[in-house]
mmCIF file of C-alpha atoms in Angstrom:
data_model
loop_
_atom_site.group_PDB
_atom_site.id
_atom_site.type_symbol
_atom_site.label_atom_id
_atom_site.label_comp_id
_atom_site.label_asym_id
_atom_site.label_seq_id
_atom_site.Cartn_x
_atom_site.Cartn_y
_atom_site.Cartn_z
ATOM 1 C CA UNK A 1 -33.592 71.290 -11.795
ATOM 2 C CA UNK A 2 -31.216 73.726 -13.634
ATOM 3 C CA UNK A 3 -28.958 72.882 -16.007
ATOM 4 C CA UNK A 4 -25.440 73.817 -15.494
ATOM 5 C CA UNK A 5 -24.052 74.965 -18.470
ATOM 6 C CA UNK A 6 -20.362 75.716 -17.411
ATOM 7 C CA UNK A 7 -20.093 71.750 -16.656
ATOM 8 C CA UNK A 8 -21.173 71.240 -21.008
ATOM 9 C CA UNK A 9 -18.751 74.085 -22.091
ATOM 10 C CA UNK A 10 -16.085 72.810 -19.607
ATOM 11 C CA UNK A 11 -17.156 68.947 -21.035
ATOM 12 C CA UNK A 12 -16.748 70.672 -24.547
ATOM 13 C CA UNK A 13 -12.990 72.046 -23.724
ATOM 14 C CA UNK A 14 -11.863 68.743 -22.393
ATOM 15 C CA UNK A 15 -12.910 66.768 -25.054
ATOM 16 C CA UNK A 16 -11.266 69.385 -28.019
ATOM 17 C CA UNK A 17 -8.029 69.234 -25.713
ATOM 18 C CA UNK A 18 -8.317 65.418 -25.460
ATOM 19 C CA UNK A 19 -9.057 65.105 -29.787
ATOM 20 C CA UNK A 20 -5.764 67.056 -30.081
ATOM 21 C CA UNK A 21 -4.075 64.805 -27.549
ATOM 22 C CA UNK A 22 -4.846 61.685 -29.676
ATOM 23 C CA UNK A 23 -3.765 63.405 -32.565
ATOM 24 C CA UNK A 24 -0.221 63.681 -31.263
ATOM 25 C CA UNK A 25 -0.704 60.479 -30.119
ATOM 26 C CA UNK A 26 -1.401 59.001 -33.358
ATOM 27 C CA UNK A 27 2.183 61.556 -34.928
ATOM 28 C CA UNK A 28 4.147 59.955 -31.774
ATOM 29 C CA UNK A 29 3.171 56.397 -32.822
ATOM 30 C CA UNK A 30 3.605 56.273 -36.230
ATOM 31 C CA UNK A 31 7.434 58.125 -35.017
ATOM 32 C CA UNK A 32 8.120 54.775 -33.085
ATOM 33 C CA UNK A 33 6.689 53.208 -35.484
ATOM 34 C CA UNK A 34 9.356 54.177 -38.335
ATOM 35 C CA UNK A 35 12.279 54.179 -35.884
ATOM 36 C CA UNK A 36 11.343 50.307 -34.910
ATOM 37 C CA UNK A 37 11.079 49.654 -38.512
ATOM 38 C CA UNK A 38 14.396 50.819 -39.369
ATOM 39 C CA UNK A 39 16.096 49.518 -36.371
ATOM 40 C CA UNK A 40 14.862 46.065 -37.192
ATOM 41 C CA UNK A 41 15.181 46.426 -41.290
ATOM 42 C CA UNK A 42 18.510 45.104 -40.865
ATOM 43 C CA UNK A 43 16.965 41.871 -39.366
ATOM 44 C CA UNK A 44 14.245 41.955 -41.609
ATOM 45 C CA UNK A 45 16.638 41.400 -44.773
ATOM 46 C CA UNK A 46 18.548 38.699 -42.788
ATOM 47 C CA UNK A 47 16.113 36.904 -42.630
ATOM 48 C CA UNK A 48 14.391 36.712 -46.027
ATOM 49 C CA UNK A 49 17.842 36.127 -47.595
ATOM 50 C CA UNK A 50 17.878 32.943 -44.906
ATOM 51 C CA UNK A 51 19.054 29.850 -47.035
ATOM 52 C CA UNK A 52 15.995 27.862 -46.117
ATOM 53 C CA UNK A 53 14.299 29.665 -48.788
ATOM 54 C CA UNK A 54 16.992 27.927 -51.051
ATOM 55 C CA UNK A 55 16.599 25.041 -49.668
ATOM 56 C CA UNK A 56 12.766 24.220 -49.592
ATOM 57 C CA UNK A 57 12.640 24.119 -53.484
ATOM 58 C CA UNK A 58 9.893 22.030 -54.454
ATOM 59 C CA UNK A 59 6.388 20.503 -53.046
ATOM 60 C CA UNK A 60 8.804 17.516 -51.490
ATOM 61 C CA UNK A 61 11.346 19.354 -49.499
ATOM 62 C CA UNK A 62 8.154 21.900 -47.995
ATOM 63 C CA UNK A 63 6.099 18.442 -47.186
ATOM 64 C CA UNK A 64 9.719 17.254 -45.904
ATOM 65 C CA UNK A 65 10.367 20.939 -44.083
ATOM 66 C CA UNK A 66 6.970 20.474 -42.537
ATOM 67 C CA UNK A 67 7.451 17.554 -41.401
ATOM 68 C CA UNK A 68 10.123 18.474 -38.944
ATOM 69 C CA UNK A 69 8.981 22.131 -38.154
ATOM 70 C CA UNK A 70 5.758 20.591 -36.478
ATOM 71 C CA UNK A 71 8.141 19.367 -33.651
ATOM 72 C CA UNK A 72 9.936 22.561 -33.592
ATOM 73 C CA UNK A 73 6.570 24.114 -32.635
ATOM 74 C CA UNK A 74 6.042 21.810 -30.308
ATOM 75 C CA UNK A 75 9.058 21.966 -28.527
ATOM 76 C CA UNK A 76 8.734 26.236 -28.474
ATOM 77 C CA UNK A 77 4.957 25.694 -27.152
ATOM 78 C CA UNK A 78 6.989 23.420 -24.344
ATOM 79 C CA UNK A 79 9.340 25.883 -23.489
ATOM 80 C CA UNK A 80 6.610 28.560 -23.810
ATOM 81 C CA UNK A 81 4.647 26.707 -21.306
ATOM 82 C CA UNK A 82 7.232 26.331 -18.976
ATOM 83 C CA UNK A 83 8.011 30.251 -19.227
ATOM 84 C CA UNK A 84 4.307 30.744 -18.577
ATOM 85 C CA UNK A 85 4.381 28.672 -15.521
ATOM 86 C CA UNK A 86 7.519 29.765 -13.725
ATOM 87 C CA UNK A 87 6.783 33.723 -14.962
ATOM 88 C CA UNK A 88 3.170 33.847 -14.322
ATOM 89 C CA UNK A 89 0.672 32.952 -11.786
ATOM 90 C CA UNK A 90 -0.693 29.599 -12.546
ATOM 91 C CA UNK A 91 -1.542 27.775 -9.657
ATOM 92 C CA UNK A 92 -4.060 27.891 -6.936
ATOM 93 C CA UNK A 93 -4.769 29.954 -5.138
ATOM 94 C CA UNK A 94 -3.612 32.411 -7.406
ATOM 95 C CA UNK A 95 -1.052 35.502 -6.834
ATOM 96 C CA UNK A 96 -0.002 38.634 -8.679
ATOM 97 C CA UNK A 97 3.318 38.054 -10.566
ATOM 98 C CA UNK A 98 6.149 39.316 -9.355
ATOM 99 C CA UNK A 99 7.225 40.867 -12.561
ATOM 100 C CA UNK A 100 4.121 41.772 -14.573
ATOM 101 C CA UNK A 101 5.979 42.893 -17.682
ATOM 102 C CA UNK A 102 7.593 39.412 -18.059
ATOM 103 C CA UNK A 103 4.667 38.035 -17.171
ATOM 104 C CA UNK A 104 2.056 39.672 -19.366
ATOM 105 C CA UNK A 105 4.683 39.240 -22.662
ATOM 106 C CA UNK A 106 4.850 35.273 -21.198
ATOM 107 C CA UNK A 107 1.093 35.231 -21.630
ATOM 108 C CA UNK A 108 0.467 37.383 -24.706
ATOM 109 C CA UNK A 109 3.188 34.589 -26.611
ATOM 110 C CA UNK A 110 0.766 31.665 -25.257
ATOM 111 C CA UNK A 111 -2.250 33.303 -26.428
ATOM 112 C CA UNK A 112 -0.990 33.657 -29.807
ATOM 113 C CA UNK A 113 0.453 30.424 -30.135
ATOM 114 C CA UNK A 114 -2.587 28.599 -28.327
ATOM 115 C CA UNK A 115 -5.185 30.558 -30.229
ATOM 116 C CA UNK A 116 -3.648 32.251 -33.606
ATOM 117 C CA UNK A 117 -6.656 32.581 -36.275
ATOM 118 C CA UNK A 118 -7.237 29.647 -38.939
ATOM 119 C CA UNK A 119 -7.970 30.057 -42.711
ATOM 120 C CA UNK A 120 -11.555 30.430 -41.066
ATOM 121 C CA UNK A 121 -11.011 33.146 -38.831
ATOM 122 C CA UNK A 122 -11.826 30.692 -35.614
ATOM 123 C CA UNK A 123 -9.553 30.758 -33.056
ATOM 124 C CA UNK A 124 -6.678 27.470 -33.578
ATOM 125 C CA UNK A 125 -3.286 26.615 -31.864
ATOM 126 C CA UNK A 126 -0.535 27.032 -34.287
ATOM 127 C CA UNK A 127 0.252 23.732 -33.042
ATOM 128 C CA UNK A 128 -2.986 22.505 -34.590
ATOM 129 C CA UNK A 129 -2.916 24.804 -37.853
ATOM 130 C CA UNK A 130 0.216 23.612 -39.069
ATOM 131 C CA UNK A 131 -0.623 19.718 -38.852
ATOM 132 C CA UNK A 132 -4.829 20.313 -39.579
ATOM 133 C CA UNK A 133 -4.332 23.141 -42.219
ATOM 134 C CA UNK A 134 -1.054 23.242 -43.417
ATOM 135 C CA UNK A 135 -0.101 19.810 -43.824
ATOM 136 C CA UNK A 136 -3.530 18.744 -44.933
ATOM 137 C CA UNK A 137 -3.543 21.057 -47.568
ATOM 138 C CA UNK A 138 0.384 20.002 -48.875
ATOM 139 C CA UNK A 139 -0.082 16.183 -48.320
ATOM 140 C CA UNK A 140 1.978 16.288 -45.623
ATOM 141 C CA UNK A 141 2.539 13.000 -43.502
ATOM 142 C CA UNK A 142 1.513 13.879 -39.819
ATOM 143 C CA UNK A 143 2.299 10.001 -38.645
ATOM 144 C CA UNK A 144 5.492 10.713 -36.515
ATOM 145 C CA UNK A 145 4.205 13.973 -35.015
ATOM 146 C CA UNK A 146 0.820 12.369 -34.477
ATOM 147 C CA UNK A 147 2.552 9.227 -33.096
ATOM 148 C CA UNK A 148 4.281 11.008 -30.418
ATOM 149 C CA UNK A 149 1.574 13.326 -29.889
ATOM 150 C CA UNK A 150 -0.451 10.179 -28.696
ATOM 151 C CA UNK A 151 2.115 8.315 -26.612
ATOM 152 C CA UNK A 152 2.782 11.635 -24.715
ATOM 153 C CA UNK A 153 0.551 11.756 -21.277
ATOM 154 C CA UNK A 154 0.453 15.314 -21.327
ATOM 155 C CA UNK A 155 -1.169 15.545 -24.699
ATOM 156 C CA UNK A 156 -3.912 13.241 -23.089
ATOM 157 C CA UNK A 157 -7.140 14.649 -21.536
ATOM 158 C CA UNK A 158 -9.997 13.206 -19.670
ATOM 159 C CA UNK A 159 -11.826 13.647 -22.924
ATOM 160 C CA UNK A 160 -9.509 11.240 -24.601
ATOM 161 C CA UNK A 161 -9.699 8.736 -22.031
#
């Protein structure tokens, strides 16, 4: 068996022409990069000048903030899940989406809401991390979001039964 070297040098050329593609890859990205930045700077600033900051002003009013936001994050997870559903294929048997843009953004949000990273690196809903972690580390009381957790059926599972 011969070797052919024309297919090594031609192997060779491709893969110089495809470092140098990457490189303007890596100058076009950090271009969009910049331009997204400044278009959302604006947005940015907005929001760390957002009088919550002025409000939450002691351990008290972040146990009391906390409190509340848990059912905030419940109610986006809700609405989240109902995107998912109507957006997305998720029933049997299954089908490709009609829009897969829509979709895929639907299902990238659920993923990092369902499984965001805890203090530990394992994979946590932020559901879960902000009563387990973040109101277990302020001495938060997770009664009324725990309550209603438990009295809603679709928080039960055949586990809990």
């Amino acid at each position: 068996m011969q070797l052919n070297t024309g297919s090594i040098v031609s192997h060779v050329a491709d893969r110089r022409a495809q470092d140098s593609l990457n490189i303007y890859d890596q100058s076009a990205t950090l271009r969009r990069f910049e331009t997204l930045r400044n278009k959302i700077a604006p947005l940015h600033d907005a929001l760390l000048k957002h009088p919550i900051y002025a409000e939450v002003d002691s351990l008290s009013r972040l146990r009391e903030f906390m409190q509340i936001h848990v059912f905030a994050v419940w109610d986006f997870m809700s609405l989240v899940k109902r995107l998912q559903h109507e957006l997305t294929s998720t029933s049997l048997p299954w089908m490709p989406p009609l829009r897969s843009r829509i979709a895929r953004f639907a299902n990238e949000v659920v993923l990092g809401e369902e499984s965001d990273l805890g203090l530990d690196g394992k994979p946590i809903s932020h559901f879960d991390r902000a009563i387990g972690e973040a109101m277990k580390h302020f001495e938060g009381d997770a009664g009324a979001i725990e309550g209603t957790k438990d009295s809603a059926p679709a928080f039960r599972t055949q586990i809990d039964r």
